[in-house]
Amino acid sequence: MSERLRVHYHLQCAPGEAAEEKARGIALEQTVELPDRVLSADVRQRMVGRIEELRALPEGGHGLIISYAQETLGGELTQLLNVLFGNISLKDGIHLARVEWPEAVLGWLGGPGHGIAGVRERLGVSERALLCTALKPMGSSAEALATAAHEFALGGIDIIKDDHGLANQPDAPFLDRLRACSEAVARANAQSGGRSQYFPNVTAGYAELPSRLRAAKEAGCQGVLINPWITGLDAMRWARDEFGLLLMAHPAMTGGLLRPDHGLAAPLLLGELFRLAGADAVIYPNAGGRFGFSEAGCEAINRALRAPLPGIRPALPTPGGGMDVARAGYWVKQYGLDTVLLIGGSLYAQGDIRTASRALREAVEQAGVGA
Amino acid sequence: MSERLRVHYHLQCAPGEAAEEKARGIALEQTVELPDRVLSADVRQRMVGRIEELRALPEGGHGLIISYAQETLGGELTQLLNVLFGNISLKDGIHLARVEWPEAVLGWLGGPGHGIAGVRERLGVSERALLCTALKPMGSSAEALATAAHEFALGGIDIIKDDHGLANQPDAPFLDRLRACSEAVARANAQSGGRSQYFPNVTAGYAELPSRLRAAKEAGCQGVLINPWITGLDAMRWARDEFGLLLMAHPAMTGGLLRPDHGLAAPLLLGELFRLAGADAVIYPNAGGRFGFSEAGCEAINRALRAPLPGIRPALPTPGGGMDVARAGYWVKQYGLDTVLLIGGSLYAQGDIRTASRALREAVEQAGVGA
C-alpha cells in the first residue's frame, strides 16, 4: 500500500492548453499555491504533488496520476477534501476517477461505525436484502406521518426514514415528529414482533445538529438520516463518534460534483468518501428512476461501498429515487443481498401502504431465495 | 417584497423532455417528493412549488420561475440549500440564475455580522480599496510564515490571511502558526503604527472548529478565513453568532456548483448565499488570473455582495487567484473602492515582499485618488 495519496484524474484540455502544464498546475494548486520558481527545493520536494503518470488516452483526454504526501492533509477530512478538489473545483476539465488510499489515512478517517454486519444485527435481518421507505410528504402533520410509519412497520419495512426534506417545518416540527413516529413504529413492532426502525432526519445547522442527534438517541432510535454535503461531510463523522447511531447518508447537493467532464466519480464521492466519513448506508439515485444514473454506474457505487479496504467496514448501497415496487426483485438479484432498497412514492401510489409494503417484502424475500 | 421565495431557473431540456414536465418535476422534487396524483389538495396547495412563469427563451432553453412557501424552509439555512438545489443537483440542465428573497427569510439568515463598514472600522481603512495577501507555501514552518507576515504588515497589507490549504499540518500546526503570526503582525504594527491584521484559516472538522475560532479570538485576531463549502455553510453562520469575528469566506469546493449548464450562478452562491450566511468578505477567482471567470461575471458577484437587501449588511468582494501587482490599480478602478484585492503569488515572486507590498499599497492608494 502506497504511503502517498495517489489520485487518478482524467483531464480534458481546452484548445491551446497543454496536458503537462495542466497536470503541473493541479499539483501546485492543490498544495502550495505558488508558481514553481518561487519554491524552495525542500518545499518542492516534500509538499508539491508528484506527477506519477500522464498519458494520452485513446478515447480522448489524458490519464493523470498525482501522488500527494500525507503531510499535506494534516490528518483532517476537511483538508483532504481541499486537496482532492478544493481549488480545482473552480477550473475545468478535471475529473477525479479514483483514489488509492494510504492505510494510515484510512486509519484516521475510520469509516462506518457499524457497517453492513452492524446494521443487520441492529435490524435483526440476516439473510435478505433490506427495505427502506420515506415518510412524506412535507406538509403532513407529525400524527399523519406517524400513522404512515405505523403502517409501513406493520408491512415489514425495515427502515422507515424521514424524507430528506423534513427538517423542522411548522407542520411537523422535529421533536413532535420524532416522538410520534418512534412511538408509532415501536407500537407496530410490539404488535407484529417485527424490528422496524424509524430513522429521523437530523440534518440541521451547526448549532442544532447535536440536539437532534441526542433527541434521536434518547427516543430510542437505532439510526438517523443525514445530508452530509449540506451539514459538511465531517459533521457526519463527528456524529458517528459521538452518538454511535447507524448513519444513513443522503446525496442531496452532491450532484454538482458528479459531472462527467469535471468533478468526482460517483463511486469516489458517494461510495468511498461517504463511507470513509462514517456512513453505514448511502442513498443514491438508482438507474431507471427519475435521475439519470446508469445501471453500470450504480454497480460501481455498490462496489465502492462494499469493497475491502483495510480496517474499514463495508457500507450498504441504498438505491432509491423513483424505484418501482414491481422491479424490486430484479434489483435484489442485480445488486445482491447486501443492498437496501429505498422505495417511497411507489408504495404511496398504491393507497394501502401496509398491503403494498407486505407485497414488497414478500417479493424481496423471494428474490433472496433465488439469488 | 414577495412572501414566497421566488427562484429563477434556466432550463435546458434533453431530447424528448418537455419543459412543462421538467418544471413541474422541480416543483415536486424540491418539496413533497411525490407524484402529483398522490397528494392531498391541502399539501398540493400549501407545499408544492408554484410555477409562476415558464417561457421559451430566444437564446435557447426556458426561463422558469417557481415560488416556494416559506414553510418549506422551516427557518433553516440547511433546508434552504436543500430546497434550492438538494435533489435537483442530481439531475441535468437546471441552472439557478437568481432568487427573490422574502424579507422574513433575510431576517433569519441575518447576513454579515460586520459588513463593509465594520471591516473598514476594525482595520482602520476608510477611503481606499483594501489589500489582502496569503501566507504560504504549505510546508513552511510557523516561524517562516510569521516572518513573511511581519514583512507583509510592514509593507502595508491590511489583511494577512493563511493560505486556505494551511490547516493543522505538522510543519506549522494551527496553534503554533496562530501564535507566531499574530505576534509577528502585532510587532510590525507597533513598529509602523499600522493596523494590519492576521486572519488564520480556521477551516476544520465539526469538533475542532470551535477551538480554532476560540483560539483565534484569544490571540487577538480580528478575523478569520473559513472555507464554508467544506465546513458546511451554516458553520460559518454559527461562527458569526458565537465569536463576532470578521469572516472571510473562501470558495474552495464550490466550483462543482458553478457550471453554466447545471448549477447555481456564481453571484447567487458566492454573492448572496455566502453573504447571507455571514461572510463579511468573499474571495472569488478574479478574471485574468489562473481560473476562468470573466470580468462581467466578477462584476456580477461584486454587485450581489454589495447590493441593498433589507436588513443585510453589504460584504466585500475579494477577487484573487493569480492576480498581478501590476494590474492592481486597474482592478480598483474597475471594481471600486469597496473591494479587497487578494494578491499572493505575485508578491512572493518579487523576492522582497515588504518592498513589493509597499509598491502595491502605493498603487492602490493612487488608484483610489483617481477613482
XYZ file of C-alpha atoms in Angstrom:
742
model
C 0.000 0.000 0.000
C 1.369 3.364 -1.002
C 2.486 5.831 1.635
C 1.267 8.647 -0.576
C -2.284 9.512 -1.558
C -2.459 8.615 -5.247
C -5.216 10.426 -7.140
C -6.240 9.330 -10.623
C -7.561 12.087 -12.857
C -8.980 12.297 -16.324
C -8.049 15.584 -17.988
C -9.694 17.298 -20.910
C -7.614 20.141 -22.259
C -9.088 23.285 -23.769
C -7.703 24.408 -27.133
C -4.168 25.653 -26.574
C -3.908 24.045 -23.141
C -1.079 21.501 -22.745
C -1.714 18.413 -20.644
C 1.696 18.639 -18.963
C 1.082 22.214 -17.902
C -2.413 21.404 -16.687
C -1.118 18.454 -14.662
C 1.639 20.536 -13.104
C -0.919 23.262 -12.374
C -3.036 20.804 -10.381
C -0.042 19.531 -8.420
C 0.809 23.114 -7.391
C -2.743 24.424 -6.984
C -3.804 21.713 -4.562
C -0.761 22.112 -2.327
C 1.496 25.161 -2.283
C -0.456 27.571 -4.490
C 2.658 29.232 -5.761
C 4.495 29.107 -9.069
C 7.246 26.521 -9.122
C 10.072 29.070 -9.448
C 9.187 30.684 -6.110
C 9.505 27.436 -4.149
C 12.433 26.240 -2.090
C 13.893 22.874 -3.053
C 12.655 21.463 0.268
C 9.039 22.545 -0.185
C 9.048 21.485 -3.811
C 10.288 18.060 -2.872
C 8.107 17.446 0.175
C 4.827 19.240 -0.471
C 4.065 19.632 -4.181
C 2.018 16.824 -5.685
C 4.130 14.458 -7.787
C 3.099 13.620 -11.311
C 3.421 9.844 -11.341
C 1.875 9.218 -14.726
C 0.483 11.252 -17.594
C -0.622 9.681 -20.834
C -2.880 10.461 -23.748
C -5.911 8.173 -23.773
C -7.198 6.513 -26.942
C -10.748 7.719 -26.140
C -9.529 11.324 -25.808
C -8.130 13.368 -22.958
C -5.313 12.336 -20.656
C -4.980 9.944 -17.772
C -3.055 11.503 -14.905
C -1.898 10.211 -11.539
C -0.645 12.670 -8.949
C 0.565 11.477 -5.568
C 0.354 13.721 -2.510
C 2.342 13.453 0.698
C 0.197 12.614 3.698
C 1.638 15.715 5.354
C -0.483 17.866 3.013
C -3.616 16.501 4.715
C -2.656 17.129 8.321
C -4.883 14.254 9.417
C -8.122 16.125 8.679
C -11.056 15.201 6.444
C -11.734 18.866 5.679
C -8.214 19.358 4.337
C -8.417 16.037 2.461
C -11.449 17.408 0.580
C -9.493 20.557 -0.104
C -6.525 18.643 -1.553
C -8.810 16.449 -3.645
C -10.961 19.128 -5.260
C -10.887 22.449 -3.334
C -9.442 24.993 -5.735
C -9.524 22.868 -8.867
C -13.307 22.659 -8.488
C -13.148 26.196 -9.891
C -11.297 25.077 -13.013
C -12.428 22.977 -15.983
C -11.889 19.552 -17.464
C -10.587 17.783 -14.354
C -12.287 14.556 -13.349
C -11.237 12.511 -10.331
C -11.715 8.889 -11.227
C -10.220 7.149 -8.214
C -8.017 7.458 -5.156
C -5.500 4.974 -3.765
C -5.686 5.361 -0.006
C -2.682 5.009 2.277
C -3.532 2.736 5.181
C -2.739 5.483 7.691
C -5.285 7.791 6.044
C -7.918 5.072 6.191
C -6.995 4.726 9.841
C -7.765 8.311 10.790
C -10.839 8.541 8.567
C -12.236 5.465 10.245
C -15.216 4.544 8.060
C -18.595 3.251 9.211
C -19.131 2.749 12.907
C -21.309 -0.316 12.249
C -21.109 -1.316 8.597
C -23.210 -3.938 6.897
C -22.937 -6.519 9.679
C -23.726 -3.940 12.336
C -26.804 -2.686 10.508
C -28.043 -6.253 10.002
C -27.535 -7.018 13.664
C -29.388 -3.946 14.898
C -32.252 -4.562 12.494
C -32.323 -8.321 13.046
C -32.148 -9.111 9.335
C -29.554 -11.648 8.366
C -30.344 -13.235 5.033
C -32.186 -10.952 2.721
C -31.974 -7.506 1.182
C -33.174 -4.693 3.429
C -36.115 -2.430 2.802
C -36.340 1.291 3.403
C -39.061 3.823 2.791
C -39.546 7.533 3.394
C -42.145 9.386 5.425
C -43.655 12.162 3.347
C -44.925 14.496 2.070
C -43.712 17.681 3.680
C -46.841 19.466 4.880
C -48.228 16.411 6.711
C -48.681 16.607 10.464
C -46.480 14.600 12.806
C -49.519 12.439 13.528
C -50.157 11.730 9.847
C -46.506 10.799 9.335
C -46.660 8.572 12.417
C -49.731 6.809 11.053
C -47.860 6.084 7.848
C -44.819 4.931 9.849
C -47.055 2.504 11.757
C -48.425 1.064 8.534
C -45.005 0.713 6.941
C -43.761 -1.095 10.045
C -46.692 -3.489 10.010
C -45.983 -4.063 6.347
C -42.458 -5.199 7.194
C -40.301 -2.289 6.034
C -37.008 -2.391 7.940
C -36.020 1.261 7.897
C -38.669 3.959 7.894
C -36.815 7.194 7.404
C -37.917 10.782 7.168
C -37.973 12.266 3.722
C -34.721 14.219 3.470
C -36.694 17.461 3.140
C -38.418 17.015 6.515
C -36.471 19.278 8.812
C -38.154 21.421 11.449
C -41.059 22.859 9.487
C -44.140 24.008 11.401
C -46.398 21.205 10.110
C -44.295 18.526 11.792
C -41.560 20.013 13.993
C -38.616 17.722 14.556
C -39.300 16.819 18.181
C -43.028 16.225 17.635
C -42.307 14.066 14.625
C -39.570 12.159 16.404
C -41.820 11.343 19.332
C -44.854 10.438 17.239
C -43.024 8.328 14.654
C -40.746 6.463 17.034
C -43.723 5.602 19.231
C -45.758 4.500 16.224
C -43.016 2.183 14.986
C -42.434 0.757 18.478
C -46.175 0.103 18.778
C -46.219 -1.682 15.436
C -43.205 -3.770 16.413
C -44.893 -4.768 19.687
C -47.948 -5.786 17.712
C -46.134 -7.712 14.966
C -42.958 -8.938 16.613
C -41.061 -7.051 13.920
C -37.933 -4.948 14.328
C -38.632 -1.984 12.068
C -36.729 1.177 12.866
C -37.545 4.846 12.448
C -34.613 6.964 11.213
C -35.350 10.680 11.728
C -33.657 13.250 9.502
C -31.218 15.075 11.758
C -29.800 17.353 9.038
C -29.622 20.785 10.620
C -27.398 23.764 11.208
C -24.146 23.592 13.115
C -25.692 24.527 16.460
C -28.811 22.355 16.174
C -27.237 19.135 14.911
C -26.109 17.816 18.306
C -29.517 18.297 19.917
C -31.282 16.486 17.051
C -28.891 13.564 17.352
C -29.229 13.485 21.123
C -33.004 13.574 20.896
C -32.989 10.721 18.369
C -30.813 8.637 20.641
C -32.945 9.409 23.672
C -36.100 8.478 21.772
C -34.570 5.032 21.230
C -33.819 5.381 17.527
C -31.189 2.984 16.206
C -30.225 5.240 13.344
C -30.708 8.573 11.610
C -30.718 10.145 8.167
C -28.257 12.925 7.397
C -27.407 15.017 4.305
C -23.634 15.281 4.771
C -22.975 17.510 1.801
C -25.223 20.113 3.441
C -24.043 19.730 7.040
C -20.406 19.389 5.993
C -19.015 15.892 5.478
C -17.083 15.885 8.727
C -20.244 16.540 10.737
C -21.323 13.001 9.843
C -18.023 11.594 11.049
C -18.394 13.529 14.275
C -21.927 12.161 14.694
C -20.550 8.646 14.270
C -18.063 9.158 17.083
C -20.358 10.996 19.468
C -23.599 9.067 19.242
C -22.969 5.562 17.936
C -26.132 5.618 15.817
C -26.486 3.930 12.437
C -25.916 6.619 9.821
C -27.776 6.675 6.536
C -26.362 9.334 4.217
C -28.407 11.194 1.604
C -26.780 12.616 -1.553
C -28.604 15.971 -1.634
C -26.434 18.735 -3.145
C -23.667 16.376 -4.300
C -24.870 16.407 -7.888
C -22.849 19.463 -8.810
C -19.715 17.424 -8.197
C -20.798 14.399 -10.213
C -20.464 15.832 -13.705
C -18.615 13.596 -16.139
C -16.417 16.364 -17.532
C -15.376 17.961 -14.264
C -15.905 16.605 -10.792
C -15.633 13.395 -8.812
C -16.701 9.968 -9.975
C -19.855 8.938 -8.098
C -18.175 5.789 -6.680
C -15.445 8.011 -5.240
C -17.762 10.603 -3.668
C -20.876 8.606 -2.736
C -19.027 5.320 -2.382
C -15.645 5.858 -0.813
C -15.764 9.345 0.688
C -19.211 8.935 2.242
C -18.242 5.500 3.558
C -14.920 6.702 4.927
C -16.706 9.596 6.626
C -18.877 7.153 8.543
C -21.980 6.314 6.513
C -23.296 2.810 7.255
C -25.683 3.133 4.308
C -25.543 5.528 1.369
C -28.575 6.541 -0.659
C -28.020 7.172 -4.343
C -30.328 7.653 -7.325
C -30.972 4.273 -8.869
C -30.911 3.569 -12.570
C -34.323 3.640 -14.206
C -35.719 6.098 -11.678
C -36.235 9.816 -12.047
C -32.481 10.606 -12.078
C -30.078 9.835 -14.872
C -27.751 7.256 -13.288
C -26.892 4.164 -15.345
C -27.021 0.628 -14.020
C -23.290 0.212 -14.541
C -22.723 3.443 -12.636
C -24.843 2.160 -9.752
C -22.957 -1.148 -9.676
C -19.732 0.839 -9.424
C -21.093 2.743 -6.389
C -22.124 -0.584 -4.839
C -18.624 -1.964 -5.308
C -17.022 1.125 -3.772
C -19.268 0.841 -0.715
C -18.596 -2.849 -0.166
C -15.030 -3.378 -1.407
C -12.391 -4.482 1.094
C -10.422 -1.553 2.496
C -8.020 -2.261 5.367
C -9.716 -1.605 8.693
C -12.840 -0.084 7.109
C -16.242 -1.731 7.424
C -18.284 -2.119 4.251
C -21.412 0.022 3.865
C -24.836 -0.675 2.402
C -25.783 0.656 -1.016
C -29.239 2.202 -0.819
C -30.555 2.774 -4.328
C -33.688 4.904 -4.429
C -35.373 7.740 -6.221
C -38.383 6.681 -8.201
C -37.824 2.948 -7.694
C -40.780 0.810 -8.565
C -42.177 -1.978 -6.369
C -42.631 -4.215 -9.401
C -38.896 -4.133 -10.117
C -37.724 -4.778 -6.542
C -36.897 -8.434 -7.147
C -34.895 -7.522 -10.218
C -32.747 -5.063 -8.271
C -32.057 -7.522 -5.470
C -30.874 -10.125 -7.981
C -28.844 -7.485 -9.766
C -27.253 -5.763 -6.778
C -27.120 -8.654 -4.293
C -28.498 -9.155 -0.798
C -26.270 -6.566 0.851
C -28.456 -3.802 -0.510
C -31.118 -1.572 0.984
C -33.932 -0.922 -1.456
C -35.381 2.535 -0.861
C -38.917 2.687 -2.183
C -41.198 5.571 -1.334
C -43.557 7.015 -3.905
C -44.360 3.672 -5.454
C -45.767 2.437 -2.121
C -47.779 5.614 -1.527
C -49.194 5.389 -5.023
C -50.842 2.087 -4.154
C -53.048 3.682 -1.497
C -52.946 0.984 1.181
C -49.337 1.264 2.211
C -49.374 -1.644 4.658
C -50.538 -4.067 1.974
C -48.193 -2.544 -0.584
C -45.283 -2.884 1.855
C -46.123 -6.529 2.588
C -46.162 -7.350 -1.106
C -42.793 -5.638 -1.490
C -41.355 -7.511 1.465
C -42.530 -10.839 0.014
C -41.077 -10.026 -3.378
C -37.738 -9.223 -1.802
C -37.735 -12.374 0.334
C -38.403 -14.469 -2.763
C -35.708 -12.668 -4.692
C -33.399 -13.599 -1.874
C -34.176 -17.294 -2.210
C -33.205 -17.430 -5.833
C -30.156 -15.194 -5.548
C -41.472 42.107 -1.328
C -42.838 38.680 -2.004
C -43.909 36.457 0.849
C -42.725 33.450 -1.139
C -39.208 32.506 -2.125
C -39.116 33.072 -5.882
C -36.394 31.112 -7.668
C -35.445 31.907 -11.262
C -34.176 28.950 -13.277
C -32.827 28.452 -16.742
C -33.795 25.032 -18.097
C -32.196 23.068 -20.886
C -34.307 20.114 -21.952
C -32.872 16.866 -23.210
C -34.327 15.455 -26.452
C -37.844 14.245 -25.691
C -38.038 16.159 -22.401
C -40.853 18.718 -22.176
C -40.172 21.981 -20.350
C -43.557 21.909 -18.590
C -42.905 18.438 -17.226
C -39.384 19.352 -16.170
C -40.644 22.458 -14.379
C -43.367 20.527 -12.587
C -40.794 17.875 -11.677
C -38.633 20.500 -9.960
C -41.587 21.925 -8.048
C -42.410 18.440 -6.706
C -38.856 17.172 -6.253
C -37.741 20.082 -4.108
C -40.730 19.896 -1.786
C -43.003 16.861 -1.423
C -41.066 14.267 -3.463
C -44.235 12.504 -4.516
C -46.140 12.342 -7.780
C -48.878 14.915 -8.006
C -51.699 12.358 -8.049
C -50.759 11.045 -4.596
C -51.040 14.441 -2.918
C -53.926 15.821 -0.903
C -55.382 19.098 -2.121
C -54.100 20.781 1.032
C -50.488 19.655 0.612
C -50.567 20.399 -3.098
C -51.780 23.889 -2.437
C -49.545 24.764 0.511
C -46.284 22.914 -0.060
C -45.598 22.211 -3.731
C -43.592 24.878 -5.515
C -45.751 27.044 -7.767
C -44.801 27.579 -11.367
C -45.114 31.335 -11.721
C -43.649 31.676 -15.194
C -42.314 29.395 -17.901
C -41.284 30.680 -21.284
C -39.085 29.636 -24.169
C -36.073 31.919 -24.470
C -34.863 33.282 -27.797
C -31.291 32.154 -26.985
C -32.482 28.590 -26.291
C -33.821 26.805 -23.256
C -36.590 28.044 -20.977
C -36.861 30.666 -18.298
C -38.725 29.369 -15.255
C -39.807 30.953 -12.001
C -41.001 28.724 -9.180
C -42.133 30.201 -5.888
C -41.853 28.235 -2.657
C -43.772 28.769 0.555
C -41.562 29.865 3.433
C -42.964 26.912 5.376
C -40.899 24.568 3.181
C -37.731 26.077 4.694
C -38.612 25.746 8.362
C -36.364 28.705 9.148
C -33.143 26.777 8.498
C -30.272 27.513 6.136
C -29.593 23.791 5.668
C -33.138 23.202 4.454
C -32.980 26.332 2.295
C -29.994 24.809 0.467
C -31.956 21.612 0.103
C -34.960 23.394 -1.438
C -32.725 25.402 -3.755
C -30.614 22.593 -5.186
C -30.630 19.452 -2.982
C -32.132 16.718 -5.133
C -32.115 18.567 -8.430
C -28.331 18.794 -8.145
C -28.516 15.145 -9.250
C -30.431 15.993 -12.424
C -29.360 17.830 -15.559
C -29.934 21.104 -17.328
C -31.177 23.146 -14.351
C -29.467 26.438 -13.660
C -30.456 28.744 -10.805
C -29.994 32.271 -12.021
C -31.415 34.275 -9.137
C -33.558 34.222 -6.011
C -36.042 36.819 -4.783
C -35.770 36.758 -1.011
C -38.736 37.315 1.292
C -37.829 39.832 3.982
C -38.556 37.309 6.733
C -36.057 34.852 5.228
C -33.412 37.570 5.083
C -34.265 38.227 8.716
C -33.459 34.738 9.939
C -30.436 34.326 7.677
C -29.004 37.524 9.068
C -26.092 38.247 6.745
C -22.691 39.640 7.701
C -22.064 40.454 11.332
C -19.927 43.445 10.362
C -20.191 44.128 6.650
C -18.141 46.613 4.685
C -18.360 49.413 7.254
C -17.498 47.045 10.089
C -14.462 45.670 8.298
C -13.246 49.166 7.470
C -13.674 50.245 11.070
C -11.782 47.286 12.521
C -8.982 47.705 10.005
C -8.900 51.478 10.236
C -9.158 51.958 6.486
C -11.775 54.421 5.358
C -11.063 55.705 1.886
C -9.258 53.238 -0.264
C -9.509 49.682 -1.504
C -8.260 47.077 0.948
C -5.330 44.756 0.448
C -5.081 41.111 1.354
C -2.363 38.535 0.909
C -1.868 34.889 1.803
C 0.779 33.201 3.931
C 2.260 30.258 2.067
C 3.507 27.833 0.954
C 2.331 24.783 2.864
C 5.480 23.103 4.131
C 6.903 26.305 5.657
C 7.448 26.435 9.413
C 5.294 28.650 11.625
C 8.345 30.864 12.101
C 8.898 31.242 8.358
C 5.231 32.140 7.847
C 5.448 34.618 10.715
C 8.486 36.255 9.148
C 6.528 36.688 5.927
C 3.547 38.030 7.893
C 5.808 40.601 9.537
C 7.117 41.763 6.178
C 3.658 41.976 4.637
C 2.478 44.038 7.608
C 5.412 46.435 7.316
C 4.619 46.677 3.624
C 1.101 47.891 4.460
C -1.069 44.901 3.590
C -4.317 45.165 5.557
C -5.291 41.517 5.837
C -2.642 38.825 6.007
C -4.507 35.554 5.826
C -3.398 31.965 5.871
C -3.418 30.193 2.559
C -6.674 28.210 2.544
C -4.701 24.949 2.456
C -2.908 25.690 5.739
C -4.805 23.628 8.269
C -3.052 21.729 11.041
C -0.185 20.138 9.150
C 2.940 19.153 11.080
C 5.166 21.825 9.508
C 3.101 24.649 11.004
C 0.418 23.351 13.378
C -2.529 25.680 13.815
C -1.760 26.887 17.328
C 1.952 27.433 16.660
C 1.160 29.332 13.483
C -1.541 31.388 15.172
C 0.772 32.449 17.969
C 3.757 33.168 15.724
C 1.854 35.043 13.012
C -0.377 37.108 15.273
C 2.652 38.150 17.324
C 4.616 38.997 14.181
C 1.834 41.192 12.827
C 1.334 42.910 16.192
C 5.071 43.597 16.355
C 5.042 45.087 12.864
C 2.051 47.261 13.736
C 3.800 48.525 16.868
C 6.815 49.372 14.755
C 4.944 51.047 11.895
C 1.809 52.407 13.504
C -0.157 50.303 11.041
C -3.276 48.230 11.674
C -2.610 45.104 9.662
C -4.489 42.027 10.775
C -3.676 38.324 10.648
C -6.630 36.101 9.652
C -5.870 32.448 10.460
C -7.603 29.702 8.497
C -9.997 28.076 10.959
C -11.466 25.566 8.478
C -11.598 22.279 10.351
C -13.805 19.365 11.235
C -17.023 19.698 13.192
C -15.398 19.047 16.574
C -12.292 21.183 16.023
C -13.894 24.292 14.518
C -14.933 25.894 17.836
C -11.491 25.553 19.399
C -9.791 27.108 16.359
C -12.195 30.052 16.452
C -11.774 30.450 20.192
C -8.001 30.344 19.893
C -8.088 32.970 17.131
C -10.203 35.246 19.275
C -7.997 34.743 22.319
C -4.909 35.501 20.263
C -6.453 38.881 19.486
C -7.284 38.224 15.833
C -9.947 40.500 14.375
C -10.976 37.996 11.728
C -10.520 34.535 10.274
C -10.572 32.683 6.976
C -13.059 29.843 6.502
C -13.970 27.501 3.607
C -17.722 27.281 4.195
C -18.460 24.796 1.435
C -16.168 22.349 3.231
C -17.266 23.041 6.811
C -20.920 23.278 5.823
C -22.323 26.725 5.043
C -24.184 27.010 8.328
C -20.974 26.527 10.315
C -19.935 29.975 9.100
C -23.209 31.467 10.251
C -22.760 29.813 13.616
C -19.216 31.225 13.840
C -20.619 34.704 13.155
C -23.034 34.416 16.066
C -20.687 32.797 18.547
C -17.453 34.682 18.068
C -18.124 38.063 16.491
C -15.008 37.846 14.310
C -14.722 39.239 10.801
C -15.347 36.331 8.440
C -13.561 35.996 5.119
C -15.024 33.142 3.071
C -13.028 31.090 0.581
C -14.727 29.386 -2.409
C -12.898 26.027 -2.242
C -15.096 23.148 -3.465
C -17.889 25.404 -4.756
C -16.765 25.064 -8.356
C -18.820 21.938 -8.956
C -21.938 24.034 -8.448
C -20.897 26.868 -10.736
C -21.296 25.115 -14.083
C -23.196 27.167 -16.665
C -25.419 24.286 -17.773
C -26.388 22.972 -14.353
C -25.791 24.636 -11.020
C -26.036 27.981 -9.322
C -24.992 31.306 -10.790
C -21.793 32.499 -9.081
C -23.448 35.752 -7.906
C -26.142 33.665 -6.215
C -23.790 31.214 -4.472
C -20.653 33.281 -3.786
C -22.505 36.582 -3.676
C -25.857 36.190 -1.995
C -25.687 32.839 -0.197
C -22.208 33.376 1.234
C -23.161 36.917 2.260
C -26.442 35.841 3.806
C -24.610 33.104 5.705
C -22.414 35.688 7.363
C -19.363 36.361 5.200
C -18.033 39.903 5.611
C -15.712 39.332 2.650
C -15.910 36.705 -0.077
C -12.922 35.514 -2.066
C -13.558 34.566 -5.672
C -11.311 33.836 -8.659
C -10.712 37.067 -10.491
C -10.862 37.460 -14.229
C -7.488 37.241 -15.932
C -6.000 35.017 -13.248
C -5.499 31.275 -13.304
C -9.243 30.488 -13.205
C -11.725 31.006 -15.981
C -14.016 33.708 -14.582
C -14.926 36.615 -16.874
C -14.770 40.249 -15.853
C -18.518 40.623 -16.324
C -19.039 37.562 -14.135
C -16.861 39.095 -11.431
C -18.747 42.375 -11.597
C -21.965 40.452 -11.097
C -20.535 38.816 -7.944
C -19.480 42.274 -6.707
C -22.989 43.601 -7.215
C -24.545 40.661 -5.385
C -22.241 41.191 -2.407
C -22.899 44.921 -2.154
C -26.486 45.336 -3.366
C -29.064 46.651 -0.912
C -31.007 43.848 0.771
C -33.336 44.810 3.622
C -31.592 44.434 6.960
C -28.495 42.788 5.449
C -25.084 44.452 5.554
C -23.112 44.566 2.297
C -19.995 42.394 2.038
C -16.609 42.964 0.442
C -15.736 41.346 -2.873
C -12.274 39.827 -2.613
C -11.033 38.961 -6.100
C -7.906 36.820 -6.083
C -6.264 33.840 -7.673
C -3.268 34.734 -9.777
C -3.817 38.492 -9.578
C -0.886 40.545 -10.696
C 0.533 43.519 -8.778
C 0.924 45.479 -11.987
C -2.815 45.346 -12.619
C -3.925 46.290 -9.101
C -4.772 49.878 -9.990
C -6.844 48.703 -12.928
C -8.930 46.425 -10.735
C -9.576 49.121 -8.141
C -10.803 51.491 -10.835
C -12.867 48.713 -12.342
C -14.397 47.268 -9.176
C -14.472 50.344 -6.961
C -13.031 51.161 -3.545
C -15.219 48.715 -1.630
C -13.057 45.853 -2.797
C -10.350 43.743 -1.179
C -7.581 42.895 -3.612
C -6.127 39.488 -2.766
C -2.611 39.241 -4.148
C -0.317 36.419 -3.106
C 1.994 34.755 -5.595
C 2.744 37.975 -7.445
C 4.232 39.478 -4.246
C 6.265 36.367 -3.433
C 7.589 36.288 -6.975
C 9.264 39.667 -6.417
C 11.524 38.310 -3.705
C 11.479 41.215 -1.242
C 7.878 41.030 -0.124
C 7.981 44.157 2.062
C 9.075 46.329 -0.840
C 6.672 44.589 -3.202
C 3.812 45.139 -0.740
C 4.659 48.823 -0.341
C 4.618 49.329 -4.088
C 1.251 47.600 -4.236
C -0.118 49.736 -1.422
C 1.004 52.907 -3.190
C -0.515 51.799 -6.459
C -3.815 51.131 -4.741
C -3.776 54.468 -2.891
C -3.181 56.287 -6.164
C -5.920 54.327 -7.874
C -8.174 55.467 -5.056
C -7.419 59.127 -5.708
C -8.419 58.963 -9.309
C -11.468 56.768 -8.800
